[in-house]
XYZ file of C-alpha atoms in Angstrom:
540
model
C -75.814 57.545 -80.691
C -72.207 58.605 -80.170
C -73.255 61.253 -77.626
C -75.335 58.624 -75.804
C -72.391 56.223 -75.593
C -70.132 59.016 -74.365
C -72.656 59.863 -71.641
C -72.715 56.229 -70.499
C -68.922 56.172 -70.186
C -68.991 59.466 -68.268
C -71.640 58.153 -65.864
C -69.694 54.989 -65.017
C -66.472 56.890 -64.282
C -67.518 57.523 -60.619
C -67.915 53.750 -60.257
C -64.354 53.349 -61.480
C -63.188 55.918 -58.934
C -65.026 54.047 -56.191
C -63.263 50.881 -57.324
C -59.944 52.599 -56.764
C -60.989 53.513 -53.221
C -61.797 49.859 -52.497
C -59.145 47.322 -51.608
C -57.061 45.565 -54.237
C -58.728 42.285 -53.342
C -62.194 43.727 -53.943
C -61.224 45.143 -57.327
C -59.587 41.872 -58.258
C -62.612 39.821 -57.179
C -65.138 42.047 -58.940
C -63.203 41.890 -62.204
C -62.779 38.146 -61.925
C -66.479 37.575 -61.205
C -67.690 39.656 -64.124
C -64.967 39.184 -66.728
C -63.576 35.721 -66.004
C -65.700 34.150 -68.737
C -64.307 36.566 -71.329
C -60.700 35.900 -70.308
C -61.247 32.136 -70.444
C -62.896 32.416 -73.855
C -60.071 34.457 -75.406
C -57.267 32.343 -73.968
C -59.099 29.011 -74.245
C -56.623 26.246 -75.058
C -57.658 23.655 -77.608
C -56.590 20.233 -76.281
C -54.689 18.313 -78.966
C -53.722 15.569 -76.528
C -53.476 14.978 -72.802
C -50.027 16.561 -72.640
C -50.432 19.798 -74.552
C -52.972 22.434 -75.519
C -52.716 25.379 -77.907
C -54.541 28.700 -77.307
C -56.907 29.211 -80.221
C -55.934 32.880 -80.517
C -52.359 31.744 -81.130
C -53.528 29.535 -83.981
C -55.345 32.489 -85.554
C -52.280 34.735 -85.165
C -49.806 32.278 -86.653
C -52.250 31.007 -89.263
C -52.693 34.562 -90.496
C -48.925 35.158 -90.491
C -48.287 32.030 -92.581
C -51.065 32.987 -95.025
C -49.706 36.531 -95.497
C -46.151 35.242 -95.926
C -47.190 32.934 -98.761
C -49.780 35.255 -100.339
C -47.362 38.186 -100.573
C -44.528 35.996 -101.861
C -42.369 36.141 -98.730
C -42.448 39.945 -98.487
C -40.943 39.581 -94.989
C -37.663 38.581 -96.670
C -37.815 40.089 -100.163
C -38.914 43.486 -98.838
C -36.378 43.789 -96.022
C -33.723 45.726 -97.960
C -36.383 47.948 -99.488
C -37.736 48.702 -95.994
C -34.313 49.980 -94.888
C -34.142 52.228 -97.959
C -37.624 53.644 -97.323
C -36.784 54.496 -93.686
C -33.602 56.189 -94.900
C -35.746 58.429 -97.125
C -34.566 57.143 -100.516
C -38.091 57.372 -101.948
C -39.372 60.317 -99.926
C -39.854 62.411 -103.081
C -42.262 60.042 -104.816
C -44.063 59.208 -101.547
C -44.735 62.877 -100.921
C -45.612 64.034 -104.434
C -46.224 60.925 -106.553
C -43.918 59.254 -109.064
C -45.947 60.397 -112.065
C -45.741 64.033 -110.952
C -41.969 63.997 -110.571
C -40.717 61.375 -113.004
C -43.620 60.509 -115.313
C -42.803 63.059 -118.030
C -39.304 62.412 -119.356
C -39.277 65.512 -121.620
C -37.096 68.417 -120.377
C -38.792 70.989 -118.139
C -38.656 74.261 -120.047
C -39.653 76.461 -117.150
C -37.653 74.424 -114.582
C -40.340 75.057 -111.948
C -40.597 71.476 -110.646
C -38.486 72.292 -107.560
C -40.806 75.194 -106.708
C -43.809 72.905 -107.007
C -42.370 70.589 -104.354
C -42.926 73.232 -101.702
C -46.692 73.176 -102.061
C -47.856 69.749 -103.186
C -47.527 67.282 -100.339
C -49.023 64.008 -99.128
C -51.411 63.672 -96.205
C -49.971 62.548 -92.885
C -48.475 63.841 -89.658
C -45.212 61.928 -89.091
C -42.252 60.491 -90.992
C -41.631 56.797 -91.679
C -39.041 56.660 -88.911
C -41.336 58.378 -86.397
C -44.229 56.053 -87.220
C -41.924 53.052 -86.845
C -40.602 54.162 -83.449
C -44.096 55.088 -82.215
C -45.306 51.581 -83.039
C -42.123 49.970 -81.703
C -42.510 51.833 -78.416
C -45.765 49.969 -77.803
C -44.148 46.557 -78.332
C -40.523 46.885 -77.217
C -40.450 46.732 -73.444
C -41.383 44.395 -70.637
C -42.151 41.554 -73.040
C -38.592 41.609 -74.344
C -37.001 41.843 -70.906
C -39.305 39.807 -68.676
C -41.367 37.753 -71.122
C -38.375 36.021 -72.700
C -37.119 34.853 -69.295
C -40.545 33.437 -68.506
C -40.677 31.633 -71.875
C -37.218 30.136 -71.324
C -38.110 28.975 -67.812
C -41.084 27.042 -69.194
C -39.908 25.994 -72.648
C -36.139 25.912 -72.212
C -33.555 27.357 -74.663
C -35.361 25.752 -77.602
C -38.218 28.234 -77.198
C -35.860 30.859 -78.657
C -35.865 29.134 -82.069
C -39.657 29.210 -82.323
C -39.726 32.756 -80.987
C -37.496 33.865 -83.870
C -39.705 32.004 -86.348
C -42.792 33.781 -84.979
C -41.010 37.110 -85.429
C -40.037 36.371 -89.028
C -43.560 35.265 -89.975
C -45.095 38.184 -88.094
C -43.281 40.589 -90.423
C -45.757 39.694 -93.170
C -48.730 40.351 -90.860
C -47.398 43.792 -89.969
C -46.860 44.615 -93.635
C -50.437 43.675 -94.490
C -52.292 45.444 -91.686
C -50.214 48.636 -91.835
C -50.681 48.949 -95.603
C -54.436 48.853 -95.047
C -54.102 51.364 -92.204
C -52.736 53.993 -94.590
C -54.983 52.987 -97.491
C -58.257 53.571 -95.648
C -57.357 56.307 -93.142
C -59.438 59.442 -92.593
C -57.812 62.871 -92.741
C -59.531 65.716 -90.861
C -59.809 69.299 -92.080
C -56.957 70.266 -89.758
C -54.735 67.518 -91.153
C -55.213 65.173 -88.186
C -55.114 61.539 -89.278
C -57.538 58.885 -88.021
C -56.643 55.346 -88.979
C -56.417 51.707 -88.013
C -58.522 48.557 -88.326
C -61.718 50.455 -87.429
C -61.433 52.365 -90.699
C -60.298 49.639 -93.068
C -62.901 47.246 -91.664
C -65.551 49.881 -92.358
C -64.417 51.302 -95.712
C -62.796 48.186 -97.130
C -65.785 45.958 -96.427
C -68.153 48.598 -97.783
C -66.279 48.454 -101.090
C -66.894 44.699 -101.142
C -70.614 45.060 -100.379
C -70.194 43.861 -96.773
C -70.890 47.172 -94.999
C -72.892 45.708 -92.083
C -70.393 42.966 -91.298
C -67.500 45.403 -91.524
C -69.209 47.862 -89.180
C -69.757 45.163 -86.551
C -66.117 44.086 -86.726
C -64.969 47.715 -86.550
C -67.057 48.475 -83.445
C -65.821 45.306 -81.732
C -62.224 46.231 -82.505
C -62.727 49.789 -81.208
C -64.159 48.484 -77.916
C -61.300 46.013 -77.515
C -58.600 48.591 -78.278
C -60.037 51.015 -75.707
C -60.077 48.271 -73.073
C -56.558 47.218 -74.022
C -55.294 50.806 -73.827
C -56.607 51.201 -70.268
C -55.279 47.844 -69.118
C -52.365 46.083 -70.777
C -51.206 49.269 -72.480
C -51.515 51.382 -69.335
C -52.246 49.855 -65.911
C -49.933 46.886 -66.365
C -47.093 49.111 -67.581
C -47.591 51.607 -64.739
C -47.825 48.790 -62.201
C -44.566 47.156 -63.294
C -42.723 50.465 -63.576
C -43.853 51.489 -60.071
C -42.836 48.103 -58.663
C -39.354 48.350 -60.201
C -38.939 51.962 -59.065
C -39.928 51.342 -55.440
C -37.742 48.238 -55.348
C -34.704 50.078 -56.749
C -34.894 52.799 -54.099
C -36.189 50.501 -51.317
C -39.314 52.565 -50.665
C -41.347 50.867 -47.957
C -44.155 53.414 -47.805
C -47.403 51.792 -48.945
C -48.332 54.947 -50.858
C -45.035 55.094 -52.786
C -46.634 53.436 -55.812
C -49.470 55.957 -55.840
C -47.076 58.915 -55.648
C -45.078 57.388 -58.497
C -48.332 57.054 -60.432
C -49.195 60.737 -60.006
C -45.775 61.792 -61.290
C -45.985 59.358 -64.196
C -49.506 60.576 -65.043
C -48.305 64.191 -65.198
C -45.428 63.275 -67.525
C -47.720 61.153 -69.708
C -50.255 64.014 -69.830
C -47.663 66.459 -71.137
C -46.942 64.105 -74.035
C -50.374 62.755 -74.998
C -52.059 66.171 -74.992
C -49.878 67.030 -77.989
C -51.248 64.116 -80.031
C -49.367 61.796 -82.382
C -46.845 64.459 -83.438
C -45.573 64.940 -79.893
C -45.807 61.205 -79.161
C -43.705 60.510 -82.263
C -41.109 63.113 -81.284
C -40.717 61.533 -77.840
C -40.677 57.910 -78.977
C -38.200 58.546 -81.788
C -35.716 59.558 -79.071
C -36.567 57.143 -76.239
C -36.933 53.901 -78.199
C -33.680 53.986 -80.211
C -31.766 55.217 -77.135
C -33.008 52.575 -74.689
C -33.038 49.775 -77.259
C -29.490 50.788 -78.201
C -28.277 50.631 -74.586
C -29.980 47.280 -74.057
C -28.572 45.753 -77.241
C -25.109 47.208 -76.496
C -25.112 45.644 -73.022
C -26.201 42.338 -74.554
C -23.376 42.527 -77.103
C -20.834 43.236 -74.335
C -21.945 40.072 -72.541
C -21.878 38.038 -75.757
C -18.392 39.314 -76.669
C -17.142 38.602 -73.147
C -18.475 35.053 -73.517
C -17.854 34.627 -77.252
C -16.548 31.075 -76.782
C -19.951 30.018 -75.419
C -22.068 31.466 -78.243
C -21.851 28.335 -80.388
C -22.770 26.223 -77.341
C -25.790 28.453 -76.738
C -26.993 28.158 -80.339
C -26.445 24.409 -80.188
C -28.599 24.216 -77.053
C -31.261 26.398 -78.703
C -31.323 24.311 -81.886
C -31.408 20.911 -80.210
C -33.894 22.122 -77.612
C -36.206 23.380 -80.349
C -36.668 19.890 -81.783
C -36.334 17.683 -78.730
C -38.056 19.357 -75.794
C -36.472 16.850 -73.433
C -37.343 17.452 -69.807
C -39.799 20.231 -70.653
C -43.520 20.031 -69.896
C -45.338 19.255 -73.133
C -42.170 18.032 -74.867
C -41.454 19.336 -78.369
C -44.890 20.891 -78.836
C -44.642 22.541 -75.416
C -41.361 24.204 -76.417
C -42.837 25.267 -79.746
C -45.912 26.815 -78.122
C -43.869 28.801 -75.599
C -41.557 30.214 -78.260
C -44.276 31.101 -80.753
C -46.494 32.520 -78.023
C -43.709 34.766 -76.713
C -42.789 35.957 -80.197
C -46.345 36.564 -81.374
C -47.460 38.263 -78.173
C -44.314 40.418 -77.983
C -44.465 42.005 -81.434
C -48.296 42.128 -81.626
C -48.207 41.231 -85.320
C -51.792 40.552 -86.371
C -53.299 42.386 -83.395
C -53.898 45.496 -85.510
C -52.611 48.020 -82.972
C -49.544 49.063 -84.991
C -51.711 49.917 -88.005
C -53.104 52.824 -85.965
C -49.685 54.431 -85.447
C -48.466 53.724 -88.969
C -51.623 55.305 -90.446
C -50.339 58.762 -89.520
C -47.323 58.599 -91.866
C -46.799 61.127 -94.680
C -47.046 59.231 -97.950
C -49.128 58.848 -101.101
C -48.403 55.107 -101.293
C -49.984 52.905 -98.634
C -47.602 50.004 -99.269
C -44.575 52.186 -98.476
C -45.532 52.188 -94.796
C -46.465 48.515 -94.892
C -42.919 47.762 -96.020
C -41.499 49.927 -93.213
C -43.732 48.185 -90.668
C -42.300 44.746 -91.448
C -39.093 45.888 -89.709
C -40.985 46.059 -86.416
C -41.221 42.332 -85.550
C -37.633 41.909 -86.753
C -36.304 44.529 -84.323
C -38.627 43.557 -81.477
C -38.443 39.771 -81.652
C -35.655 38.591 -83.940
C -33.098 41.062 -82.532
C -34.035 42.189 -79.002
C -35.836 39.066 -77.749
C -33.085 36.844 -79.170
C -30.412 38.998 -77.506
C -32.152 38.541 -74.160
C -32.436 34.792 -74.661
C -28.760 34.419 -75.601
C -27.637 36.437 -72.568
C -29.730 34.294 -70.214
C -28.667 30.972 -71.759
C -24.944 31.863 -71.824
C -24.764 33.314 -68.310
C -26.804 30.394 -66.986
C -24.051 27.951 -68.047
C -21.930 28.991 -65.078
C -24.471 30.894 -62.999
C -27.025 28.110 -62.779
C -29.668 30.607 -61.620
C -32.406 29.082 -63.799
C -33.677 25.532 -63.992
C -35.282 24.990 -67.375
C -38.758 23.523 -67.160
C -39.517 25.225 -63.838
C -41.878 28.162 -64.461
C -41.088 31.582 -62.952
C -43.346 34.604 -62.533
C -40.936 37.532 -62.216
C -38.929 37.677 -65.428
C -37.312 41.088 -64.931
C -35.435 39.926 -61.834
C -34.053 36.873 -63.614
C -32.930 38.912 -66.620
C -31.291 41.385 -64.227
C -29.379 38.554 -62.554
C -28.141 37.396 -65.971
C -26.834 40.863 -66.865
C -25.327 41.464 -63.408
C -23.125 38.378 -63.725
C -21.045 40.179 -66.364
C -21.909 43.873 -65.906
C -22.112 44.606 -62.171
C -25.096 46.736 -61.103
C -26.559 46.746 -64.621
C -29.854 45.884 -62.913
C -30.066 49.605 -62.051
C -29.874 50.528 -65.736
C -32.333 47.726 -66.488
C -34.795 49.185 -63.991
C -34.521 52.583 -65.665
C -35.030 50.876 -69.016
C -38.158 49.139 -67.722
C -39.582 52.485 -66.551
C -38.786 54.248 -69.840
C -40.100 51.357 -71.923
C -43.271 51.321 -69.808
C -43.629 55.079 -70.356
C -43.187 54.831 -74.125
C -45.649 51.929 -74.254
C -48.245 53.940 -72.339
C -48.067 57.013 -74.565
C -48.331 54.905 -77.732
C -51.278 52.909 -76.383
C -52.962 56.163 -75.362
C -52.980 57.052 -79.061
C -54.335 53.602 -79.991
C -57.140 53.872 -77.452
C -57.911 57.438 -78.505
C -58.420 56.331 -82.102
C -60.895 53.667 -80.974
C -62.588 56.216 -78.709
C -63.134 58.866 -81.404
C -64.376 56.166 -83.775
C -67.124 55.241 -81.297
C -67.917 58.629 -79.765
C -67.014 61.096 -82.490
C -64.227 63.623 -83.034
C -64.135 66.647 -80.795
C -62.320 68.349 -77.945
C -64.765 67.132 -75.268
C -64.537 63.525 -76.441
C -60.731 63.716 -76.532
C -60.581 65.247 -73.059
C -62.827 62.590 -71.474
C -60.651 59.800 -72.844
C -57.375 61.427 -71.781
C -58.656 62.051 -68.241
C -59.749 58.421 -67.930
C -56.410 57.227 -69.313
C -54.423 59.328 -66.826
C -56.695 58.148 -63.997
C -55.824 54.540 -64.822
C -52.107 55.390 -64.739
C -52.508 56.212 -61.048
C -54.738 53.186 -60.424
C -52.250 50.870 -62.093
C -49.382 52.200 -59.999
C -51.319 51.924 -56.740
C -52.882 48.480 -56.524
C -52.388 44.810 -57.340
C -54.038 44.002 -60.643
C -54.249 40.248 -61.130
C -57.684 39.734 -62.691
C -57.758 43.272 -64.091
C -54.631 42.607 -66.110
C -55.907 39.205 -67.268
C -58.995 40.954 -68.623
C -56.933 43.744 -70.191
C -54.654 41.269 -71.957
C -57.709 39.402 -73.185
C -59.044 42.661 -74.642
C -55.784 43.226 -76.525
C -55.732 39.767 -78.039
C -59.455 39.846 -78.760
C -58.450 42.507 -81.301
C -56.868 39.673 -83.298
C -60.230 38.214 -84.359
C -61.836 41.142 -86.238
C -58.418 42.295 -87.494
C -57.254 39.012 -89.036
C -60.682 38.428 -90.607
C -60.531 41.875 -92.190
C -56.929 41.699 -93.404
C -57.389 38.253 -94.990
C -60.525 39.376 -96.866
C -58.821 42.612 -98.004
C -55.570 40.904 -99.066
C -56.204 41.518 -102.812
C -56.353 45.266 -102.061
C -52.987 45.062 -100.297
C -51.424 43.289 -103.279
C -52.633 46.036 -105.630
C -51.162 48.693 -103.334
C -47.830 46.859 -103.300
C -47.776 46.662 -107.106
C -48.645 50.377 -107.305
C -45.746 51.335 -105.042
C -43.233 49.054 -106.748
C -44.264 50.498 -110.135
C -43.633 54.000 -108.744
C -40.158 52.972 -107.550
C -39.375 51.434 -110.933
C -40.607 54.585 -112.697
C -38.162 56.687 -110.672
C -35.358 54.187 -111.293
C -35.924 54.286 -115.078
C -36.049 58.087 -115.045
C -32.739 58.336 -113.179
C -31.126 55.933 -115.640
C -32.245 58.235 -118.451
C -30.577 61.226 -116.810
C -33.303 62.733 -114.629
C -32.310 64.496 -111.391
C -32.991 62.676 -108.117
C -35.359 65.097 -106.363
C -35.019 63.466 -102.927
C -32.324 65.982 -101.998
C -34.872 68.788 -102.353
C -37.229 67.289 -99.762
């Protein structure tokens, strides 16, 4: 069956190549004719009155986030400090070898060979907590934080920021839940390669509950959606925006400039993704902190330079969040824009991050779930809020944005906001957009690959077919206008929400057991240290 499906995909690839040779309008029209119904179904807005509608997928996302927050006793807040400690490696010893192995026996070691044992006995996994975190962050931190926030503010006003932050805080619980399951039910190949994500916990977890058939259907649907999302929103859209910013920065007027940019980008992406998650993690752990650091630093410079206006900005954000005066849809319209931006930016509940986090080295699934809850905080609560504050504060005097008047190009508006205080920062911002787009592409290539091998089987030929198709779409995305194609791709990404949220809610009791197991291991180590045992973390 898997070989048959792979053959079908291989046969339709010439059609895709022909599509590239056609005009942008033809590609756009074909996609719209054949996929418009799917896009409308995924982003269908439930009318609650004549003045406002709420996308049903947003209700599912936020409903799941609220459920996980309550069910796991506000883990998004109570687990924050613990998450920092885990990333710092405070519990690396027990995660790698097990608390019982290292600290379970409190009698003295006569042969003192425990340190020697540490060299051999290790947990499954390919990357560290920090690498898994940055790999997942690289897929979410990017254009949404820079451009998406400006778009949300143009429609919902400053008050949208408040609801955006709330969506980020609630999304932390969703990330914790799905990433815990990702590690719990992952597959580990003979060569140590890790295969994980919703496809695996929907299959294995539901089988444990006697729901094998239902779980398999959900897993296949998710795999199809994640492949589509990796080619589109996680690839073509990123390449398209990066090419547009690059050609604009250097004033290239050649019609083929985007295509040439795409070829170069495809070569660079190929060098990284051929190495798998280990190489992806090594690249993202350098790019993401560096670019996020520069972006946050620039934001802080602007906020410090305008420190007297910060309280005015927060006042505008707070009052706008509960009034919605002058904004289409009023209060609910502001709320929807903020929550939508926050939820769509950090992808909490989508299930994509669980794929990257599955590759972590640990014996305790909940340890990575706790690390993952930092993701929406960094992406939405910190970076998106920074962007919003910069725009609101600089707009006091600049007056470059009229709240309530929708815009389409958010990057340009954000660049204007930064340029008012830091001249020519738009150049740095353009570089940031390109690097963020690059890091997003390589992370989504890994997401799509996991869905691909789940459907078509694990092997070098299967891997190669996917990677060639992915690199082909990098060039396509850089070369043509992708209106309907991107709409469809985004719909594929958020279609992932449905099977994922269903699975995580049903498997919530499993997550709670994993959390208790990990907390008991931490407490066991703590008690042992209090009784005089040596902290073996330093020997890792």
